[in-house]
Short mmCIF file of C-alpha atoms in Angstrom, two decimals:
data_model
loop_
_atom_site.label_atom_id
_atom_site.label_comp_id
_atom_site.label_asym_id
_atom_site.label_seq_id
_atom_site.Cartn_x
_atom_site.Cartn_y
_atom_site.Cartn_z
CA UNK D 162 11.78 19.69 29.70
CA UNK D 163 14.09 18.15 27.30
CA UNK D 164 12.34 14.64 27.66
CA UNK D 165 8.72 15.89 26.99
CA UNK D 166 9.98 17.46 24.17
CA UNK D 167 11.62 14.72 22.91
CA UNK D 168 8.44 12.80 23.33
CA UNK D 169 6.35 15.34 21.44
CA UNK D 170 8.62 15.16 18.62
CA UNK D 171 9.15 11.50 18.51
CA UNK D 172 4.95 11.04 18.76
CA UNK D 173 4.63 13.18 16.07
CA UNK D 174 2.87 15.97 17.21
CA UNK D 175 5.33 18.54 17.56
CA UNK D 176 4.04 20.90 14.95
CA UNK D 177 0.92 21.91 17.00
CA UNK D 178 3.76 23.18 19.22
CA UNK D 179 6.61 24.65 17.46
CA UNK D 180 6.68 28.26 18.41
CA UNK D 181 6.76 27.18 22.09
CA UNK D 182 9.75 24.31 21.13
CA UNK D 183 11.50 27.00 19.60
CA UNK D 184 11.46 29.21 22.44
CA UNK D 185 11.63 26.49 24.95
CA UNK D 186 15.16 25.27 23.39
CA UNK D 187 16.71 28.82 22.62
CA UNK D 188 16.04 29.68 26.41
CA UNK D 189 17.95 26.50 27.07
CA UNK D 190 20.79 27.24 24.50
CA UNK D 191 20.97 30.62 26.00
CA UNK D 192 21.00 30.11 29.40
CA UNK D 193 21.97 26.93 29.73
CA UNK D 194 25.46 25.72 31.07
CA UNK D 195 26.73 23.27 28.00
CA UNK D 196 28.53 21.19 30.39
CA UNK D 197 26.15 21.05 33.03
CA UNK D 198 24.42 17.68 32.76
CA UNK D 199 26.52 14.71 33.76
CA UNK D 200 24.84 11.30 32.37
CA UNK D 201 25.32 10.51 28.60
CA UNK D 202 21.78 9.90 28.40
CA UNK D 203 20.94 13.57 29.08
CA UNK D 204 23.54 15.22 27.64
CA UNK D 205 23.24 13.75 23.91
CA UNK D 206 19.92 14.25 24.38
CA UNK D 207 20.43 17.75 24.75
CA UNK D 208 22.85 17.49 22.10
CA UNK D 209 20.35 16.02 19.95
CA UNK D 210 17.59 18.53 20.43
CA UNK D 211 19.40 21.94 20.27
CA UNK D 212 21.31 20.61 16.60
CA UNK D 213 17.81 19.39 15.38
CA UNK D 214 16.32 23.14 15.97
CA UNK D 215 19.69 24.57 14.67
CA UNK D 216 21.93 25.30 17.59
CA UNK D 217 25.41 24.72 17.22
CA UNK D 218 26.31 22.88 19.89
CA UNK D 219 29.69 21.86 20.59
CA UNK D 220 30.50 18.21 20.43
CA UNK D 221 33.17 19.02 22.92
CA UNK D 222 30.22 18.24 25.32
CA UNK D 223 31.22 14.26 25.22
CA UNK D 224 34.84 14.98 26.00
CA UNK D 225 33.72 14.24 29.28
CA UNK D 226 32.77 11.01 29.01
CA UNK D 227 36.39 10.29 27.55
CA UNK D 228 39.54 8.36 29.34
CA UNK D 229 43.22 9.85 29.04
CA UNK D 230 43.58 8.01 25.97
CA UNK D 231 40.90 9.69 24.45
CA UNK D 232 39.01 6.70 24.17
CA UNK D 233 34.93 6.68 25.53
CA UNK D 234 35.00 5.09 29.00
CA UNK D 235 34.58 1.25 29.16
CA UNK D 236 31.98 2.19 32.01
CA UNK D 237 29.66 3.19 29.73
CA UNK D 238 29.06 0.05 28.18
CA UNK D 239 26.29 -0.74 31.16
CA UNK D 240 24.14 2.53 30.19
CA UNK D 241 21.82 0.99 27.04
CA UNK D 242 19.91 4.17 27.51
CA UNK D 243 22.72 6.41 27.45
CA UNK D 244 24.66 4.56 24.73
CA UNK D 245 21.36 3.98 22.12
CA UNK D 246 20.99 8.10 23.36
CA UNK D 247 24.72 9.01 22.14
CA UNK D 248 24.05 6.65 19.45
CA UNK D 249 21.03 8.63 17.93
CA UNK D 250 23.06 12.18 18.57
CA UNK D 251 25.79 11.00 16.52
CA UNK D 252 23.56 11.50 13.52
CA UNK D 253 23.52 14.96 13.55
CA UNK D 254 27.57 15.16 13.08
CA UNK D 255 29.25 17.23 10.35
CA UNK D 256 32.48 16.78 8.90
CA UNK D 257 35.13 18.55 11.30
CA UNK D 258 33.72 16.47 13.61
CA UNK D 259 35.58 13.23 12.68
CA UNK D 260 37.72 12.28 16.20
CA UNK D 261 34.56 12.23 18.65
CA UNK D 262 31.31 11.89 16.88
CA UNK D 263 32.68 9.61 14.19
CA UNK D 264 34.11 7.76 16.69
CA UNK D 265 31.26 8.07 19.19
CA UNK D 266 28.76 6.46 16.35
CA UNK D 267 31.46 3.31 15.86
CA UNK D 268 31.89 3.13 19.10
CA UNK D 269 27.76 2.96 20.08
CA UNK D 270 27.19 0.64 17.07
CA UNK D 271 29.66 -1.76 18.29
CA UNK D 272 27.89 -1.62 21.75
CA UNK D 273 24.42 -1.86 20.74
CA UNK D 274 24.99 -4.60 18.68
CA UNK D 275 26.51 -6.57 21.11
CA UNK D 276 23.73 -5.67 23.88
CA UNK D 277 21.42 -7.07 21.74
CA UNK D 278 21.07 -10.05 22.28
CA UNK D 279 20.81 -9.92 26.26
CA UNK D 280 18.23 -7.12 26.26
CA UNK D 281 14.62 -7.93 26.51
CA UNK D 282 11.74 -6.17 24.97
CA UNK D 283 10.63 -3.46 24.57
CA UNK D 284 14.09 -1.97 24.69
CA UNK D 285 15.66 -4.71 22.35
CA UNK D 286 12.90 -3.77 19.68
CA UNK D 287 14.06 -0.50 20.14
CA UNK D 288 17.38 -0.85 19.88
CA UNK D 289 17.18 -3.00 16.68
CA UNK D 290 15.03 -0.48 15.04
CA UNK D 291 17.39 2.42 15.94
CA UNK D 292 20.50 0.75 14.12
CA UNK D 293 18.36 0.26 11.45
CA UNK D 294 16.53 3.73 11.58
CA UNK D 295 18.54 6.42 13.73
CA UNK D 296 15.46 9.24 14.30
CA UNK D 297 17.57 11.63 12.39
CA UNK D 298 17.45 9.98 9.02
CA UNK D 299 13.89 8.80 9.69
CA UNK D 300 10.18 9.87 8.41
CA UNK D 301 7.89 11.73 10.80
CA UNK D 302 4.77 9.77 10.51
CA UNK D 303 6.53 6.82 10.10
CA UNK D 304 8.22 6.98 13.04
CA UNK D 305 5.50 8.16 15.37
CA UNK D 306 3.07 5.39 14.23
CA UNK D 307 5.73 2.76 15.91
CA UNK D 308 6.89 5.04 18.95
CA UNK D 309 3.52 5.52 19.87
CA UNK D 310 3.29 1.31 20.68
CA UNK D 311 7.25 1.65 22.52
CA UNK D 312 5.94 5.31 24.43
CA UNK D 313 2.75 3.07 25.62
CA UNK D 314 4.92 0.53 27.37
CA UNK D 315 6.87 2.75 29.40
CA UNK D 316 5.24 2.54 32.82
CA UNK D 317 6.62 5.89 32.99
CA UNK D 318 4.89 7.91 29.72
CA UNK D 319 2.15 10.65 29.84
CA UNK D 320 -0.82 9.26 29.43
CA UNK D 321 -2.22 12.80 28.29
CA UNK D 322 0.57 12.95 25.83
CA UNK D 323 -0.14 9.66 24.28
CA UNK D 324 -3.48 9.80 23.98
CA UNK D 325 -2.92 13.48 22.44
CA UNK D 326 -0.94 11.58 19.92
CA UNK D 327 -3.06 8.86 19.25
CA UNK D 328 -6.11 11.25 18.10
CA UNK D 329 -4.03 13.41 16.55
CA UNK D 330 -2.22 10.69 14.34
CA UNK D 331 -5.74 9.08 13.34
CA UNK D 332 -7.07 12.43 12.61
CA UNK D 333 -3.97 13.61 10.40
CA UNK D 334 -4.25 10.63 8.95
CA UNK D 335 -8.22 10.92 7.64
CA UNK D 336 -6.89 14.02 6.23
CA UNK D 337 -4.27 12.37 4.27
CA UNK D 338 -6.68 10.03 2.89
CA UNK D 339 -8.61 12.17 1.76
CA UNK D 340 -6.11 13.94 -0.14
CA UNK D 341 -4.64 11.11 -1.31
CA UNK D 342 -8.24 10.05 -2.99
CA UNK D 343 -8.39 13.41 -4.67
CA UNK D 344 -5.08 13.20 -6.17
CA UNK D 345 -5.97 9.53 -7.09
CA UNK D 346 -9.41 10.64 -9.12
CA UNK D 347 -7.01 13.28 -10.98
CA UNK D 348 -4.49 9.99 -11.66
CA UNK D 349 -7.14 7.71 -13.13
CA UNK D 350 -8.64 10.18 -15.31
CA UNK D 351 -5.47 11.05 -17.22
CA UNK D 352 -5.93 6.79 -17.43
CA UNK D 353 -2.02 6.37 -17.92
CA UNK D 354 -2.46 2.75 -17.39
CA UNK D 355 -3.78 2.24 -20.23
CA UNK D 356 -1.60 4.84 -22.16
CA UNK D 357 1.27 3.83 -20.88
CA UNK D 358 1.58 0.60 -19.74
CA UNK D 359 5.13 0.08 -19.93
CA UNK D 360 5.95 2.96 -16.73
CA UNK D 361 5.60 2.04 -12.84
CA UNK D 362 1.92 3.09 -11.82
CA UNK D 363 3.20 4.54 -8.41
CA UNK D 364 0.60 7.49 -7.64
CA UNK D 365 0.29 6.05 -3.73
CA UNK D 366 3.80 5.34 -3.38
CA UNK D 367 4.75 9.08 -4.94
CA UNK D 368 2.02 10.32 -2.05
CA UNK D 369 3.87 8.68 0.46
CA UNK D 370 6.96 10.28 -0.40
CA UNK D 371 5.82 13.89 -0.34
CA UNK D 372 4.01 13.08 3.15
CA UNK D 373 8.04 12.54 4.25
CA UNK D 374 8.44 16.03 3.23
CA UNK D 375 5.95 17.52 4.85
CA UNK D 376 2.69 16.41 6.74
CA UNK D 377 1.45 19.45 8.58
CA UNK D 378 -2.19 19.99 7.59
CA UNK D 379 -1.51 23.40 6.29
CA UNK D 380 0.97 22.36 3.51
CA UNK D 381 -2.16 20.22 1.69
CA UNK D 382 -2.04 22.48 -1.38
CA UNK D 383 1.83 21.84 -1.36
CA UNK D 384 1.70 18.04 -1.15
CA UNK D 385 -1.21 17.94 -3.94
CA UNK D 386 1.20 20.30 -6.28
CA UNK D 387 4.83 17.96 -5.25
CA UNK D 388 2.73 14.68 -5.60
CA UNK D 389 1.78 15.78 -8.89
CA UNK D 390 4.99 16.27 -10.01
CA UNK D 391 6.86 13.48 -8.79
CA UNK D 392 3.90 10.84 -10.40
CA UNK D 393 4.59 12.65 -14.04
CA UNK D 394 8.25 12.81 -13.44
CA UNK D 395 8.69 9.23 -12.55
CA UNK D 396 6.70 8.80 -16.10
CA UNK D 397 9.12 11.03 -17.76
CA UNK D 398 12.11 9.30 -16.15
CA UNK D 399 10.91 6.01 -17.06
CA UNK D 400 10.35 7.08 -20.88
CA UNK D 401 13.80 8.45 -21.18
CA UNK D 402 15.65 5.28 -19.25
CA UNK D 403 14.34 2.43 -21.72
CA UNK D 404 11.57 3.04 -23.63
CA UNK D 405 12.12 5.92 -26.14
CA UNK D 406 14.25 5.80 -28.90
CA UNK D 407 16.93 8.82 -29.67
CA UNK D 408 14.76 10.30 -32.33
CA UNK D 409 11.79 10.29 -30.09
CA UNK D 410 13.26 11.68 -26.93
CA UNK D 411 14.77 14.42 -29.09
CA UNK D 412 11.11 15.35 -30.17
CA UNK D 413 10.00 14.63 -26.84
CA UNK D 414 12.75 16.43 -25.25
CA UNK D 415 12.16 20.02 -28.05
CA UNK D 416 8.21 19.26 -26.75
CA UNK D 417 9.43 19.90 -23.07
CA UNK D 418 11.51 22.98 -23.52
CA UNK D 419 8.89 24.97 -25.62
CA UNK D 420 6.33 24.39 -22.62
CA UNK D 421 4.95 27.70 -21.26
CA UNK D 422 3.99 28.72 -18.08
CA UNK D 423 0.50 29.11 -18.75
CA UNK D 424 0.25 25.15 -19.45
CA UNK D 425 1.21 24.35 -16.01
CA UNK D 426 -1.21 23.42 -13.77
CA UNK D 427 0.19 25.50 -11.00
CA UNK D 428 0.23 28.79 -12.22
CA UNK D 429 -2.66 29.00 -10.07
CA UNK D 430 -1.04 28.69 -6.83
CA UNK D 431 0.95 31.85 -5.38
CA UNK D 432 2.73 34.23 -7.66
CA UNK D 433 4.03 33.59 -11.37
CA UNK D 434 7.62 33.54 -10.68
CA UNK D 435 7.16 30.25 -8.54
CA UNK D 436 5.70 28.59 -12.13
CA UNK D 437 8.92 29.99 -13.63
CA UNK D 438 11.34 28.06 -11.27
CA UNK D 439 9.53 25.16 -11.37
CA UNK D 440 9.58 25.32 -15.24
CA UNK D 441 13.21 26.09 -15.72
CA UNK D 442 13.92 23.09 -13.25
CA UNK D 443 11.97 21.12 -15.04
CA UNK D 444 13.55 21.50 -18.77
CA UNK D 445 17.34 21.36 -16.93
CA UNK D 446 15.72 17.63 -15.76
CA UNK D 447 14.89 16.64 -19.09
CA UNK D 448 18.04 18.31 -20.75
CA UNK D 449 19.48 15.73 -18.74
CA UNK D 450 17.86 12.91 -19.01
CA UNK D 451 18.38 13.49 -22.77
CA UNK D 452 21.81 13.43 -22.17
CA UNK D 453 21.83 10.31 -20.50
CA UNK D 454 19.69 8.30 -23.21
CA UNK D 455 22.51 9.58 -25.54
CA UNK D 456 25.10 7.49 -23.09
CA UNK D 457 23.03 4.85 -23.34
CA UNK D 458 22.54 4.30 -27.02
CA UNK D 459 26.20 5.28 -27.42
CA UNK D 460 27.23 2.90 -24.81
CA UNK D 461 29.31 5.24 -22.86
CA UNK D 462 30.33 5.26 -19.75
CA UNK D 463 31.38 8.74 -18.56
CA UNK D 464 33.42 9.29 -16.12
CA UNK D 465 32.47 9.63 -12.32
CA UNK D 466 32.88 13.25 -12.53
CA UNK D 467 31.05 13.89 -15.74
CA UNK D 468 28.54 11.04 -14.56
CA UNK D 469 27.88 13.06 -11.20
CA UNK D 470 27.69 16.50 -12.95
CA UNK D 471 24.34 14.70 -14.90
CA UNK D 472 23.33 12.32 -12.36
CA UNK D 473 22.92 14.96 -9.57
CA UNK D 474 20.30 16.79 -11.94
CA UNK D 475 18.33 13.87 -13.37
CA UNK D 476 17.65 12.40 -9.41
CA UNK D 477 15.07 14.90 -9.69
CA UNK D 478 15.79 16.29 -6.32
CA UNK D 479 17.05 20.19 -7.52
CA UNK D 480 13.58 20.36 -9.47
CA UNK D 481 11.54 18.75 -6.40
CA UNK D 482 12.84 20.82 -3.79
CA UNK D 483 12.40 23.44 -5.91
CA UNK D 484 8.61 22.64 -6.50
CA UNK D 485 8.76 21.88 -2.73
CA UNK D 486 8.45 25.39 -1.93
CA UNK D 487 5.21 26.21 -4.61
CA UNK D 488 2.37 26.02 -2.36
CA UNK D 489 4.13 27.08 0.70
CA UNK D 490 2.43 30.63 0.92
CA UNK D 491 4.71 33.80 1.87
CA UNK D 492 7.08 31.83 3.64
CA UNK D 493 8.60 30.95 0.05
CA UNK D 494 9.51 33.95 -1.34
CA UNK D 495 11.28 35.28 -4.54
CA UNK D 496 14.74 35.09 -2.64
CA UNK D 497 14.16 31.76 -1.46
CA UNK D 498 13.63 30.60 -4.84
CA UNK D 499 15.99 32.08 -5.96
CA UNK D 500 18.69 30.59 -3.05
CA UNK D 501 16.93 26.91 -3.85
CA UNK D 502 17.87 27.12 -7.97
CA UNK D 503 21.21 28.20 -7.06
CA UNK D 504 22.14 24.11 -6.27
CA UNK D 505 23.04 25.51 -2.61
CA UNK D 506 25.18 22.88 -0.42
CA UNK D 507 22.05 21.16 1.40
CA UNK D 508 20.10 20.62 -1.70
CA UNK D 509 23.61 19.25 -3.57
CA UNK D 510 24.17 16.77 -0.68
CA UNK D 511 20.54 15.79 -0.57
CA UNK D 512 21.17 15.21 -4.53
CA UNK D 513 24.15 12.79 -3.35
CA UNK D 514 22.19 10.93 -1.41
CA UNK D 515 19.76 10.66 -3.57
CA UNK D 516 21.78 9.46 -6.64
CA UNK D 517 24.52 7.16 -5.06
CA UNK D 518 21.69 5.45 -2.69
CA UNK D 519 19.71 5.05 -5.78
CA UNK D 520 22.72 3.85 -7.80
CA UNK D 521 23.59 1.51 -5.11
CA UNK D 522 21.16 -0.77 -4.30
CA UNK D 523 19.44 -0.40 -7.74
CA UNK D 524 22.31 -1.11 -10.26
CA UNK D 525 22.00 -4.73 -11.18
CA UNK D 526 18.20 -4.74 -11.49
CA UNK D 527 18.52 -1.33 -13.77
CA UNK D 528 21.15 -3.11 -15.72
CA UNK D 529 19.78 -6.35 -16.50
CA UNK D 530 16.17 -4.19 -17.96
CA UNK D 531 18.66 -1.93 -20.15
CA UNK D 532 19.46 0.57 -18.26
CA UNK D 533 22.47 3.72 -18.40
CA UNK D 534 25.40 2.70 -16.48
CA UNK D 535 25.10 4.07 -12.35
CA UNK D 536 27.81 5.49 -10.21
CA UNK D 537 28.88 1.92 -9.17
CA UNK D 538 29.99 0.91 -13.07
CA UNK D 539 31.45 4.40 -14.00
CA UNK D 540 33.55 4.29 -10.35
CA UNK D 541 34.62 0.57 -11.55
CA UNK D 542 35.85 1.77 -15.22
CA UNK D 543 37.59 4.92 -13.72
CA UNK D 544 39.53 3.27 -10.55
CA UNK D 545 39.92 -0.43 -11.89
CA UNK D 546 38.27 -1.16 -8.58
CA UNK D 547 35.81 -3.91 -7.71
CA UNK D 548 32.02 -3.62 -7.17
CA UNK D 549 32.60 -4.18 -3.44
CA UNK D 550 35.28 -1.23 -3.79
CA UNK D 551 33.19 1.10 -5.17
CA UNK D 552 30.28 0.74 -3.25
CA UNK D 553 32.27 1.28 -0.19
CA UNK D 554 33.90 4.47 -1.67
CA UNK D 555 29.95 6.01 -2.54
CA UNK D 556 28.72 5.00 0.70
CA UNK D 557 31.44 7.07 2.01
CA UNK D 558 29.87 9.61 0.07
CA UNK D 559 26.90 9.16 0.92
CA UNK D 560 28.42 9.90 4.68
CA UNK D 561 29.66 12.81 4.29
CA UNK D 562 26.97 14.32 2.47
CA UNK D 563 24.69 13.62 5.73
CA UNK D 564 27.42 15.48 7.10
CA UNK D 565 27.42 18.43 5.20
CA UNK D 566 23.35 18.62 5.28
CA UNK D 567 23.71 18.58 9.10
CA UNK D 568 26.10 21.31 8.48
CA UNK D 569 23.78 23.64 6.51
CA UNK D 570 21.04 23.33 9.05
CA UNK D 571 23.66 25.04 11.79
CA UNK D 572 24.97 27.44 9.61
CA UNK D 573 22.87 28.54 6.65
CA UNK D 574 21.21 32.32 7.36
CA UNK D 575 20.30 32.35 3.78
CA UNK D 576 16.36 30.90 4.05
CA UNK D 577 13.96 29.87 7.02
CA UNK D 578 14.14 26.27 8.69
CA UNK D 579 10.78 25.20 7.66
CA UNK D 580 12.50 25.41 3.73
CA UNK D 581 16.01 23.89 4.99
CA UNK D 582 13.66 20.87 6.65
CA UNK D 583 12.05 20.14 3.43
CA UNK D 584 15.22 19.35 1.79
CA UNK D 585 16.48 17.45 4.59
CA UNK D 586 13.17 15.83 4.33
CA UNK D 587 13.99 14.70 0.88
CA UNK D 588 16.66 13.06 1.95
CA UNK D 589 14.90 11.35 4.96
CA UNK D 590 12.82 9.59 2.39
CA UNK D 591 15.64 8.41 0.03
CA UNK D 592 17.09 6.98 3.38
CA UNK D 593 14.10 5.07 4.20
CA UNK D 594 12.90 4.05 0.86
CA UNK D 595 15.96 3.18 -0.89
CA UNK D 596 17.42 1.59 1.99
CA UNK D 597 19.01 -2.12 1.58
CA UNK D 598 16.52 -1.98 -1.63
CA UNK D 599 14.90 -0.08 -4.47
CA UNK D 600 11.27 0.54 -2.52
CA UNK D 601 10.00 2.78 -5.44
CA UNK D 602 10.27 0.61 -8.01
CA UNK D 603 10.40 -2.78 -6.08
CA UNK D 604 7.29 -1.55 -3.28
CA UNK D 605 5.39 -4.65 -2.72
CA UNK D 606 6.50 -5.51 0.63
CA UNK D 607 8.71 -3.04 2.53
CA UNK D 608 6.95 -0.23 1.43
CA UNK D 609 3.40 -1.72 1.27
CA UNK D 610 4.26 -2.19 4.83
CA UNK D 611 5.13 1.65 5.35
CA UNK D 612 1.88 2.94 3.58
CA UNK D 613 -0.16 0.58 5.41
CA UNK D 614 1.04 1.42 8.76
CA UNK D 615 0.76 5.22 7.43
CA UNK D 616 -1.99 5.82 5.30
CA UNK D 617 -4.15 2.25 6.27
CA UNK D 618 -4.03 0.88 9.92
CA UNK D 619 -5.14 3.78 12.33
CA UNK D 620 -4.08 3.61 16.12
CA UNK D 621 -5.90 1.50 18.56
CA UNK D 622 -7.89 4.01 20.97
CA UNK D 623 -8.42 1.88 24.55
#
């Protein structure tokens, strides 16, 4: 059971069947003796599974796999399956957690790596792409467009299953074009090309990112809304970074704030209070991003706490996840909204991630354009420490907010998974985008590469 529901996950197709998953792992959960299962492979697979749905399962499920030092067992080292499956559970760790899944993921990174090069494909592929890309901290569609060519290979798969998948993904993905060349008619007649020439022209790239956040065929109205917002945000954002001068952006900024509701284009969609969050997120943005050009023409450079307090507003991500949830029908409600403007823990840490990934592999490039100092310059100033210093302290950050996202998934009572998943799906995409590189602003290979494969190339139906 746990394998076929791994596979329907990791094909992409688990959201035709998530009342029966649900039930499927809570029976397990419930019934199930935690230490039952004796290879590695099948319990961090469980382990994986039951954390993903929100079971707390105790990592004291690997102590058995432990010598008396406390140390995982040399013997191991022979199991590629079981150590790449360990590997990938790892991911789902939170912060009190330090002694075995910390030291689980150092100890299955070492492993891999070494493995590597005596493996032969397909399971060296695999294994390559998982340190790059653990499934956690990956994108659905993404993901499933490559498993499906790894699940094909196994002499072993379903071959109901995959060709289930196959339709389905070249089916989902008609639907996405057309969606996307809807939103793209609505792009080229506000003709900000012309306009504007001096902001990143990003309307498929900003598609791409709401598709991380959710790509079930029912959410449509909310990816049109999100996709929307994030194409005249990242206008807005690139206005108030280099191209406005103080006196403007304080008459742009006044502009903002008087908006009313009833010049929002999504009053239309659910009840008027959703317009209201949306519209109060979207002046705190601004309010922020005005704050910011005033570091930058002042030359300032704040400190990391007073940069942070800023910077974790002007990512954008409290006002997208936010909007996220316009467009999600009853399953948003007033108290959910009213939970997400709160800044509760998961959306905070997605903020993190957001911000210090950004921050990271961005801050040279922003610099040498003209640019407000990032977390890496303001962490500099305020430690004396070196660039190499400081980006080792925010990836650390960057850690532990993972951690503490994982943790909120477990724990939180306050709102439904399918809201909790759409923050965590936020910070899927930061992971993937922003990884090693800026892919927003920078997207002509890496993440030409991920719409293609995505939005382009369909599967190859034998």
């Amino acid at each position: 059971m746990l394998n076929l529901i791994d596979g329907i996950q990791r094909l992409g197709v688990s959201y035709h069947f998530t009342t029966e998953i649900e039930a499927a792992l809570k029976h397990i959960y419930e019934t199930c003796d935690h230490g039952h299962f004796d290879d590695l492979y099948t319990v961090a697979l469980f382990f994986r599974l039951l954390r993903q749905q929100g079971f707390p399962v105790s990592c004291e499920v690997f102590n058995k796999f432990k010598n008396k030092q406390g140390k995982f067992q040399e013997c191991l080292i022979g199991d590629v399956v079981g150590i790449l499956s360990l590997y990938e559970a790892t991911h789902l760790r939170v912060r009190a957690e330090k002694e075995i899944l910390d030291e689980a993921l150092t100890f299955t990174t070492t492993h891999l790596e070494s493995m590597v090069p005596n493996l032969s494909n397909p399971i060296a592929e695999h294994v390559v792409h998982a340190l790059n890309q653990p499934i956690h901290k990956g994108l659905t569609r993404l993901d499933a467009r490559r498993y499906i060519s790894f699940y094909e290979q196994n002499d072993s798969h379903n071959k109901d299953l995959l060709n289930f998948a196959k339709l389905d993904f070249n089916l989902l993905q008609k639907l996405h074009q057309r969606e996307l060349s809807e939103i793209t008619r609505w792009w080229k007649d506000l003709d900000f090309a012309k306009k504007l020439p001096f902001v990143r022209d990003r309307l498929v790239e900003c598609y791409f990112w709401i598709l991380g956040v959710y790509l079930e065929p029912q959410y449509w109205p909310a990816r049109r809304i999100l996709t929307k917002v994030i194409a005249m945000t990242s206008i807005i954002d690139d206005i108030y970074d280099a191209y406005g001068t103080l006196e403007e952006l304080a008459l742009f900024t006044d502009a903002i704030e008087r908006t009313e509701s009833s010049n929002i284009g999504m009053a239309k969609q659910g009840g008027s209070y959703h317009v209201d969050y949306a519209k109060s997120e979207m002046k705190n943005l601004v309010r922020g991003y005005f704050e910011e050009a005033k570091w930058f023409h002042q030359g300032y450079v704040p400190s990391m706490e007073e940069y942070m307090q800023v910077g974790l507003l002007t990512c954008g991500y409290k006002m997208l996840a936010t909007v996220s949830y316009v467009g999600m029908g009853e399953l948003a409600t007033k108290e959910a909204f009213d939970w997400v403007s709160s800044f509760p823990l998961i959306v905070e840490a997605a903020s993190v991630i957001n911000r210090l990934t950004d921050d990271i592999v961005g801050h040279k490039f922003e610099q040498q354009r003209g640019h407000i100092v990032s977390a890496v310059q303001c962490y500099m100033k305020q430690h004396g420490a070196t660039e190499e210093e400081a980006v080792t302290e925010l990836y650390e950050q960057v850690t532990n907010a993972w951690k503490d996202i994982n943790a909120e998934c477990l724990y939180s009572t306050k709102v439904p998974m399918p809201l909790l998943v759409r923050v965590l799906n936020l910070a899927r995409v930061i992971n993937v985008l922003y990884k090693d590189e800026d892919g927003y602003t920078h997207s002509g290979t890496r993440t030409k590469n991920f719409v293609t494969s995505v939005l382009i190339d369909s599967v190859p139906i034998n």
